[in-house]
PDB file of C-alpha atoms and ligand atoms in Angstrom:
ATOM      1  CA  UNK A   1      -7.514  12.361  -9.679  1.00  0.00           C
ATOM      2  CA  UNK A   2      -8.031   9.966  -6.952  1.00  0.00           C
ATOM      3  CA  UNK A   3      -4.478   8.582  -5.216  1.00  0.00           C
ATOM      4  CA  UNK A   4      -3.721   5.181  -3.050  1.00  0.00           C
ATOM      5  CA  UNK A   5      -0.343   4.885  -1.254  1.00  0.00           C
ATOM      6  CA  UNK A   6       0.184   1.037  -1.220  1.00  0.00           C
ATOM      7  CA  UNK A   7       3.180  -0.325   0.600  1.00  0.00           C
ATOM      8  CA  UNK A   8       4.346  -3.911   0.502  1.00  0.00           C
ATOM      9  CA  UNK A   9       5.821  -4.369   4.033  1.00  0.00           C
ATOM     10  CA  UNK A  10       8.739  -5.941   4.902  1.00  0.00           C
ATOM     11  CA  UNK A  11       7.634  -9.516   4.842  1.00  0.00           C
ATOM     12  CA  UNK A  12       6.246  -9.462   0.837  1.00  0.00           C
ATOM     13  CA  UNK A  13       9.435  -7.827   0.119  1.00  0.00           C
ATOM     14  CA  UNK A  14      11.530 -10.944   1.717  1.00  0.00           C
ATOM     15  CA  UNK A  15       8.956 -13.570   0.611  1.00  0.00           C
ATOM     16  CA  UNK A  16       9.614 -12.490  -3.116  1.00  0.00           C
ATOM     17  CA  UNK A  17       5.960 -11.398  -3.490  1.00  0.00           C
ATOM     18  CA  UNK A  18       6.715  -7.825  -5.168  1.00  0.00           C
ATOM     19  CA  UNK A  19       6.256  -9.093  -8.973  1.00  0.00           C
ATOM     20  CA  UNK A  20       2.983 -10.668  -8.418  1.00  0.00           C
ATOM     21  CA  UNK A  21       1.915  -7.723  -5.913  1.00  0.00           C
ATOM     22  CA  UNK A  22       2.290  -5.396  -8.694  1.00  0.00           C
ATOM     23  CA  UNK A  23       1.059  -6.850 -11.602  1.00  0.00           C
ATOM     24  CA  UNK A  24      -2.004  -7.429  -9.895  1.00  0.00           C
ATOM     25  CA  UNK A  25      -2.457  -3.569  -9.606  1.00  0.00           C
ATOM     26  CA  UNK A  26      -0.856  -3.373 -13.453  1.00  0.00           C
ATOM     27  CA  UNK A  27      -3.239  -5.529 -14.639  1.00  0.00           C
ATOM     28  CA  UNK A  28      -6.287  -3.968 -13.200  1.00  0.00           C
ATOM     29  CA  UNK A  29      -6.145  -0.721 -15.106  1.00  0.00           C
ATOM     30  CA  UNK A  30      -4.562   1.937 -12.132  1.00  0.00           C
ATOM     31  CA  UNK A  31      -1.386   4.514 -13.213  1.00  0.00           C
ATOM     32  CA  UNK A  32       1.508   3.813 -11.485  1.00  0.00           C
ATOM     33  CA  UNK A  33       2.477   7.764 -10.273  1.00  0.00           C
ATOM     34  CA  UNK A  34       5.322   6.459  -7.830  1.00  0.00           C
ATOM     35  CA  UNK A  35       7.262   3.497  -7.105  1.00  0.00           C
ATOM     36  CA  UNK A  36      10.751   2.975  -5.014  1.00  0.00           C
ATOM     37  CA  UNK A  37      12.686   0.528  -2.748  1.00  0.00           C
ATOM     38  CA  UNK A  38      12.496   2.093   0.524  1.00  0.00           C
ATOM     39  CA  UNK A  39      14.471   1.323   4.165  1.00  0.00           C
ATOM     40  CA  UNK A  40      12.191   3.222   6.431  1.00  0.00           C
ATOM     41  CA  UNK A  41      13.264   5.579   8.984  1.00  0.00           C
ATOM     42  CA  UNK A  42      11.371   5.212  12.625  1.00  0.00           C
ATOM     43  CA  UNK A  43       9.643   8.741  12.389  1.00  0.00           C
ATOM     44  CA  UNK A  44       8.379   7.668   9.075  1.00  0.00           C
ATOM     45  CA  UNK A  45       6.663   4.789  10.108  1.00  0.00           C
ATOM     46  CA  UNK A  46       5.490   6.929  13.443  1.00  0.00           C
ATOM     47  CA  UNK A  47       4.008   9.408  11.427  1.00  0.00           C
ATOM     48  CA  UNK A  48       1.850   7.007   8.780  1.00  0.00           C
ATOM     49  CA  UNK A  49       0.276   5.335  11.585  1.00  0.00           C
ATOM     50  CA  UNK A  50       0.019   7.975  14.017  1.00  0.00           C
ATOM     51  CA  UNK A  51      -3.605   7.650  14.388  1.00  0.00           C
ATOM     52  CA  UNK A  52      -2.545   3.522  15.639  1.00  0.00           C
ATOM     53  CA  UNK A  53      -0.280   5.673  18.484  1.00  0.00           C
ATOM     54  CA  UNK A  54      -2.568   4.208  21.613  1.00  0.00           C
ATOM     55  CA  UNK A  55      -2.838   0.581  20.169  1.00  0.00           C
ATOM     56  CA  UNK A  56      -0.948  -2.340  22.211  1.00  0.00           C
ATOM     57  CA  UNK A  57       0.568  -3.136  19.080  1.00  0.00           C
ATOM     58  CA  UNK A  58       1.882  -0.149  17.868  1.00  0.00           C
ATOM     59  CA  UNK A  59       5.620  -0.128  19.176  1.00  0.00           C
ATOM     60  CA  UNK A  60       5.687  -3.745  17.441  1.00  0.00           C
ATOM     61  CA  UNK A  61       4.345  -2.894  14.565  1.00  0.00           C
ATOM     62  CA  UNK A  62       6.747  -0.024  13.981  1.00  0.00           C
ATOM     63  CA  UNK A  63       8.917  -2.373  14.382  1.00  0.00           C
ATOM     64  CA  UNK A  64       7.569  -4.693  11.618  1.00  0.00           C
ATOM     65  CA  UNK A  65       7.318  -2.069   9.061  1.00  0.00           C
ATOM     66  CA  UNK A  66      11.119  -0.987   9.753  1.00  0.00           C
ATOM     67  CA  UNK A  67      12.269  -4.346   9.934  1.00  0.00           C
ATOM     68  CA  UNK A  68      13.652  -4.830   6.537  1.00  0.00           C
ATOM     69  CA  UNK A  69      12.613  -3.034   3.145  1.00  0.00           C
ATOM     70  CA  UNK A  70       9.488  -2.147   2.059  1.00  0.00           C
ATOM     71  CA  UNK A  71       7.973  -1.129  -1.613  1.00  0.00           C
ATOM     72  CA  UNK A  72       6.132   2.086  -1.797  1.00  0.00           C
ATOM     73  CA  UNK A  73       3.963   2.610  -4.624  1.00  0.00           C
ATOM     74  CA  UNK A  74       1.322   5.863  -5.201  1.00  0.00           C
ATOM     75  CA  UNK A  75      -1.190   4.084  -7.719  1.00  0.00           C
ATOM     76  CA  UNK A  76      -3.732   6.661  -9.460  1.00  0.00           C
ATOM     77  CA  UNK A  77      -7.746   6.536 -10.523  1.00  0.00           C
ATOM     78  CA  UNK A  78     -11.206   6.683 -10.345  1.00  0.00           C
ATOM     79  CA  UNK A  79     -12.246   5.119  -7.192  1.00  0.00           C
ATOM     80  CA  UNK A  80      -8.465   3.525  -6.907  1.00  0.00           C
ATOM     81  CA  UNK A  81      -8.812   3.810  -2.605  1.00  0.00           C
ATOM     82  CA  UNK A  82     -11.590   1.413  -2.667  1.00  0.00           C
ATOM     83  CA  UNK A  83     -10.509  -0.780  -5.073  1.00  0.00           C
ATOM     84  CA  UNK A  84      -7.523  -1.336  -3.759  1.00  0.00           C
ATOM     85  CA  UNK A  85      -8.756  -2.164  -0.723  1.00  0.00           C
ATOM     86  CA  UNK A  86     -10.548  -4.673  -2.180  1.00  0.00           C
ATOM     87  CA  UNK A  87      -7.586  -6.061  -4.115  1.00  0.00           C
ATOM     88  CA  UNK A  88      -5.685  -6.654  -0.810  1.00  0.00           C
ATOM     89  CA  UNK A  89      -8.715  -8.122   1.224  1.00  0.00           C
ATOM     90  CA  UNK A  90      -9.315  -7.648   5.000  1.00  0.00           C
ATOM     91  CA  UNK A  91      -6.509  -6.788   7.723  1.00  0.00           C
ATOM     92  CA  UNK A  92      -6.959 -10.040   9.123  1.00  0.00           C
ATOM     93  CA  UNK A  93      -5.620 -12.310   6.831  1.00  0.00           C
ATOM     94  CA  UNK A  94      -7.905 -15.415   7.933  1.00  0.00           C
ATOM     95  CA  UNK A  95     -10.404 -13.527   7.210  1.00  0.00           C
ATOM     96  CA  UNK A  96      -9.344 -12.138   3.908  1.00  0.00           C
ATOM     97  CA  UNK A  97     -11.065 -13.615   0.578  1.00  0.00           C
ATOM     98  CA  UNK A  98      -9.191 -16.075  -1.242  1.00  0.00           C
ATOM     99  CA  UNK A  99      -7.911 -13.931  -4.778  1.00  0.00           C
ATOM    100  CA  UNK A 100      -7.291 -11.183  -2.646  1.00  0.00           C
ATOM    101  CA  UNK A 101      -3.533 -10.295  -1.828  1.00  0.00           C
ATOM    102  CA  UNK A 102      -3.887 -10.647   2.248  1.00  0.00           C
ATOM    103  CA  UNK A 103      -6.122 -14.071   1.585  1.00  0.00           C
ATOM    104  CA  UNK A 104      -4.226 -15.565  -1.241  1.00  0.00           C
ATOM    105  CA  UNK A 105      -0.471 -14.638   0.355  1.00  0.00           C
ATOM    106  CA  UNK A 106      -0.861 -14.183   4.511  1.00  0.00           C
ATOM    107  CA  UNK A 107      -2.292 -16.125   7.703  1.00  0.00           C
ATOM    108  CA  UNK A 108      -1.333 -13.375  10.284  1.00  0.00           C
ATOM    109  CA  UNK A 109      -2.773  -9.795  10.724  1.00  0.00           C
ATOM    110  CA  UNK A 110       0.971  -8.883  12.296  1.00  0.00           C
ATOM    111  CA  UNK A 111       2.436 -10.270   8.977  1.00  0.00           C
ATOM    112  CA  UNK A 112      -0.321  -9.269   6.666  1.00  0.00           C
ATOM    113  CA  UNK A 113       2.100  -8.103   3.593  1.00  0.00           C
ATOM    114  CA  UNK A 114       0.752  -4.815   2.268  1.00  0.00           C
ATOM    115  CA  UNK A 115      -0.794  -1.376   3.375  1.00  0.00           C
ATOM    116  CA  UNK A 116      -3.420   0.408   1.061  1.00  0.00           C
ATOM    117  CA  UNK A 117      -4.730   4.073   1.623  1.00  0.00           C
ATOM    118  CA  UNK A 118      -8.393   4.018   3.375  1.00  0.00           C
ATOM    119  CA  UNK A 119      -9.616   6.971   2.557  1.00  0.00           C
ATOM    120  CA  UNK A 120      -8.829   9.176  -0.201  1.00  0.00           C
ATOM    121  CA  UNK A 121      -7.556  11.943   2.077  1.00  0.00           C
ATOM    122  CA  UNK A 122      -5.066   9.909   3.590  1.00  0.00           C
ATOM    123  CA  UNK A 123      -4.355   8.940   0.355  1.00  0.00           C
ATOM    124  CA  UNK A 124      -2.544  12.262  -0.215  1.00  0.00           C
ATOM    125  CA  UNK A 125      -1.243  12.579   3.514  1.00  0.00           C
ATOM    126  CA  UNK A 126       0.607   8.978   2.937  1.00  0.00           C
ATOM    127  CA  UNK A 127       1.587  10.386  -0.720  1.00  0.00           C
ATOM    128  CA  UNK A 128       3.345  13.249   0.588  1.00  0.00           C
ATOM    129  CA  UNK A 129       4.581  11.023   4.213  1.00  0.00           C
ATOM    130  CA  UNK A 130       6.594   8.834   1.672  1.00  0.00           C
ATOM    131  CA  UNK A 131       6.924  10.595  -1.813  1.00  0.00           C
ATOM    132  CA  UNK A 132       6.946  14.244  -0.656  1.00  0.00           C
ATOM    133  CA  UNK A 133       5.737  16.872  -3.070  1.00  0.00           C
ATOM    134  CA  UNK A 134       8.327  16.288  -6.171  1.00  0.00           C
ATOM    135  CA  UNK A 135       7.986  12.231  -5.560  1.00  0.00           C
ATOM    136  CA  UNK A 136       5.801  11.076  -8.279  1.00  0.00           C
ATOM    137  CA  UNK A 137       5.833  11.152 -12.085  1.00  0.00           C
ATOM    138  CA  UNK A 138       3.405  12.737 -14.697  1.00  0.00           C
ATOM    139  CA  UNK A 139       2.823  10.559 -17.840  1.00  0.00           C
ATOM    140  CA  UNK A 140       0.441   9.771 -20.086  1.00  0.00           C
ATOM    141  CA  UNK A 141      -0.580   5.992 -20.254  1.00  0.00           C
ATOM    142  CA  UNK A 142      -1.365   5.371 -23.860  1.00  0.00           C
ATOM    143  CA  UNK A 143      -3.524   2.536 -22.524  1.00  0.00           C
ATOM    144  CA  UNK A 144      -6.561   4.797 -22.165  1.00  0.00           C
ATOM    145  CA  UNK A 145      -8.723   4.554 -24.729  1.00  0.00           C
ATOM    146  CA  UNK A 146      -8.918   0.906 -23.649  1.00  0.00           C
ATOM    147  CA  UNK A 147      -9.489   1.314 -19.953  1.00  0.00           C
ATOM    148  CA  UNK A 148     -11.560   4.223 -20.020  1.00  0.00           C
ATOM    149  CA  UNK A 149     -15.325   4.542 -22.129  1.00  0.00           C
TER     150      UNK A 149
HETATM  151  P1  GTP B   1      -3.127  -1.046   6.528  1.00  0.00           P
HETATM  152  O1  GTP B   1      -3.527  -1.053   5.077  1.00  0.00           O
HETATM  153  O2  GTP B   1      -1.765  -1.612   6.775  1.00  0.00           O
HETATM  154  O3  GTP B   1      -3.341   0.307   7.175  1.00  0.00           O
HETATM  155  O4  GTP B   1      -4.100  -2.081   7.225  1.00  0.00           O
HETATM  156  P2  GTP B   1      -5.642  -1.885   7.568  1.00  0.00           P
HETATM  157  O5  GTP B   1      -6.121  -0.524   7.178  1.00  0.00           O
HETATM  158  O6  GTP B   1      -6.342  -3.065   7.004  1.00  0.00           O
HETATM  159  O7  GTP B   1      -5.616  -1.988   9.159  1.00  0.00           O
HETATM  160  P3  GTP B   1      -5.356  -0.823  10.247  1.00  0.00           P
HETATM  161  O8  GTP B   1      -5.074   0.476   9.583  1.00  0.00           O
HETATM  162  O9  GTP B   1      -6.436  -0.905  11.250  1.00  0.00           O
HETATM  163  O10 GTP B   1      -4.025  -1.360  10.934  1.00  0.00           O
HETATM  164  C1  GTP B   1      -2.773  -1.072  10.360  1.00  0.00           C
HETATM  165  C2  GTP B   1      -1.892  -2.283  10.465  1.00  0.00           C
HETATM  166  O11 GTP B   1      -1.634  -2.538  11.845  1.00  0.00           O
HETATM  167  C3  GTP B   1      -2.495  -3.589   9.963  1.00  0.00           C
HETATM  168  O12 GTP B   1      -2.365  -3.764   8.569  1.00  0.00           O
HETATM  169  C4  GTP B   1      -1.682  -4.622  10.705  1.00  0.00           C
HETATM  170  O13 GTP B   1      -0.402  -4.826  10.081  1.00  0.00           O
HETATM  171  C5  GTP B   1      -1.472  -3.933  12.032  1.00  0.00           C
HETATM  172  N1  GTP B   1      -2.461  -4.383  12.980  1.00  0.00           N
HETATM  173  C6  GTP B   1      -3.776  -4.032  13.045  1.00  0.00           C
HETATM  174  N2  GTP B   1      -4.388  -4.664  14.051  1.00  0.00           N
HETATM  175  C7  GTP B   1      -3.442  -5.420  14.652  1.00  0.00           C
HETATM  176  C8  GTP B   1      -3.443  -6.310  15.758  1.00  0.00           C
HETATM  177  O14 GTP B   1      -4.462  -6.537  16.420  1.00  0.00           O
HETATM  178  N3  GTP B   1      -2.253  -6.907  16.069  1.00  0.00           N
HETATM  179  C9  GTP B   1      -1.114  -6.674  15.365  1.00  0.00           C
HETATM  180  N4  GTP B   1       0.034  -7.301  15.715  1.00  0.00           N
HETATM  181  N5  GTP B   1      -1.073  -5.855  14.309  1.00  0.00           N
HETATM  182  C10 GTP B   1      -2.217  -5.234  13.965  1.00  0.00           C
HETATM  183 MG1   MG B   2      -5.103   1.255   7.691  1.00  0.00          MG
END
């Protein structure tokens, strides 16, 4: 089913914001399909935002994303791209919504803590960027029957 490759970027890894980061996700109801502690190589970070190539602020934030570790997580279900979106608020942290993860946690869109997936297709394009095909992990939550109707 549906995948979301959520990062927390250098900064929520410094700032000691990984626990709460995750548990929100936990908490919500999505699988947790991949998860690692992750120095990232320049052509990695070139190639997830590739489509950012022209911006002014590319080259810096490259830079950013490289700057320290990061946490890469591939979180799994029904409509997860959207919600998780939602659960880390709008790229501009000022303008983010308190109780989400960018308006609770960040006042800077250069600094704004976490990635999410927007679209499920690029959902499996950052999958495989980060996780590559043998990456993840099959298992059976036995949560289920109390998530799903
Ligand atoms: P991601 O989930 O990280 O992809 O953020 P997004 O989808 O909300 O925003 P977008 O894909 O447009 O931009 C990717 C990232 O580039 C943002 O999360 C910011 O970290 C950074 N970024 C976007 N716009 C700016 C900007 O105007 N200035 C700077 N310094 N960074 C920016
Ligand atoms: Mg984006």
């Amino acid at each position: 089913s549906e995948m979301s490759y959520v990062m927390i970027k250098p900064d929520g890894v410094q700032r000691g914001l990984v626990g709460d980061i995750i548990s929100r996700f936990e908490r919500k109801g999505f699988q947790l399909k991949g998860l690692k502690l992750y120095q990232t190589p320049q052509a990695v970070a070139e190639e997830h935002y590739k489509d950012l190539k022209e911006k002014p602020f590319y080259p810096a934030l490259v830079g950013y994303i490289c700057s320290g570790p990061v946490v890469c997580m591939v979180w799994e279900g029904k409509g997860v791209v959207a919600s998780a979106r939602k659960l880390i608020g709008a790229t501009n942290p000022l303008a983010s919504e308190p109780g989400t993860i960018r308006g609770d946690f960040a006042i800077e869109v250069g600094r704004n803590v976490i990635h999410g997936s927007d679209s499920p297709e690029n959902g499996e394009r950052e999958t495989a960027i980060w996780f590559g095909s043998e990456g993840l992990v099959e298992w059976t939550p036995t949560m289920t029957p109390w998530l799903k109707e």
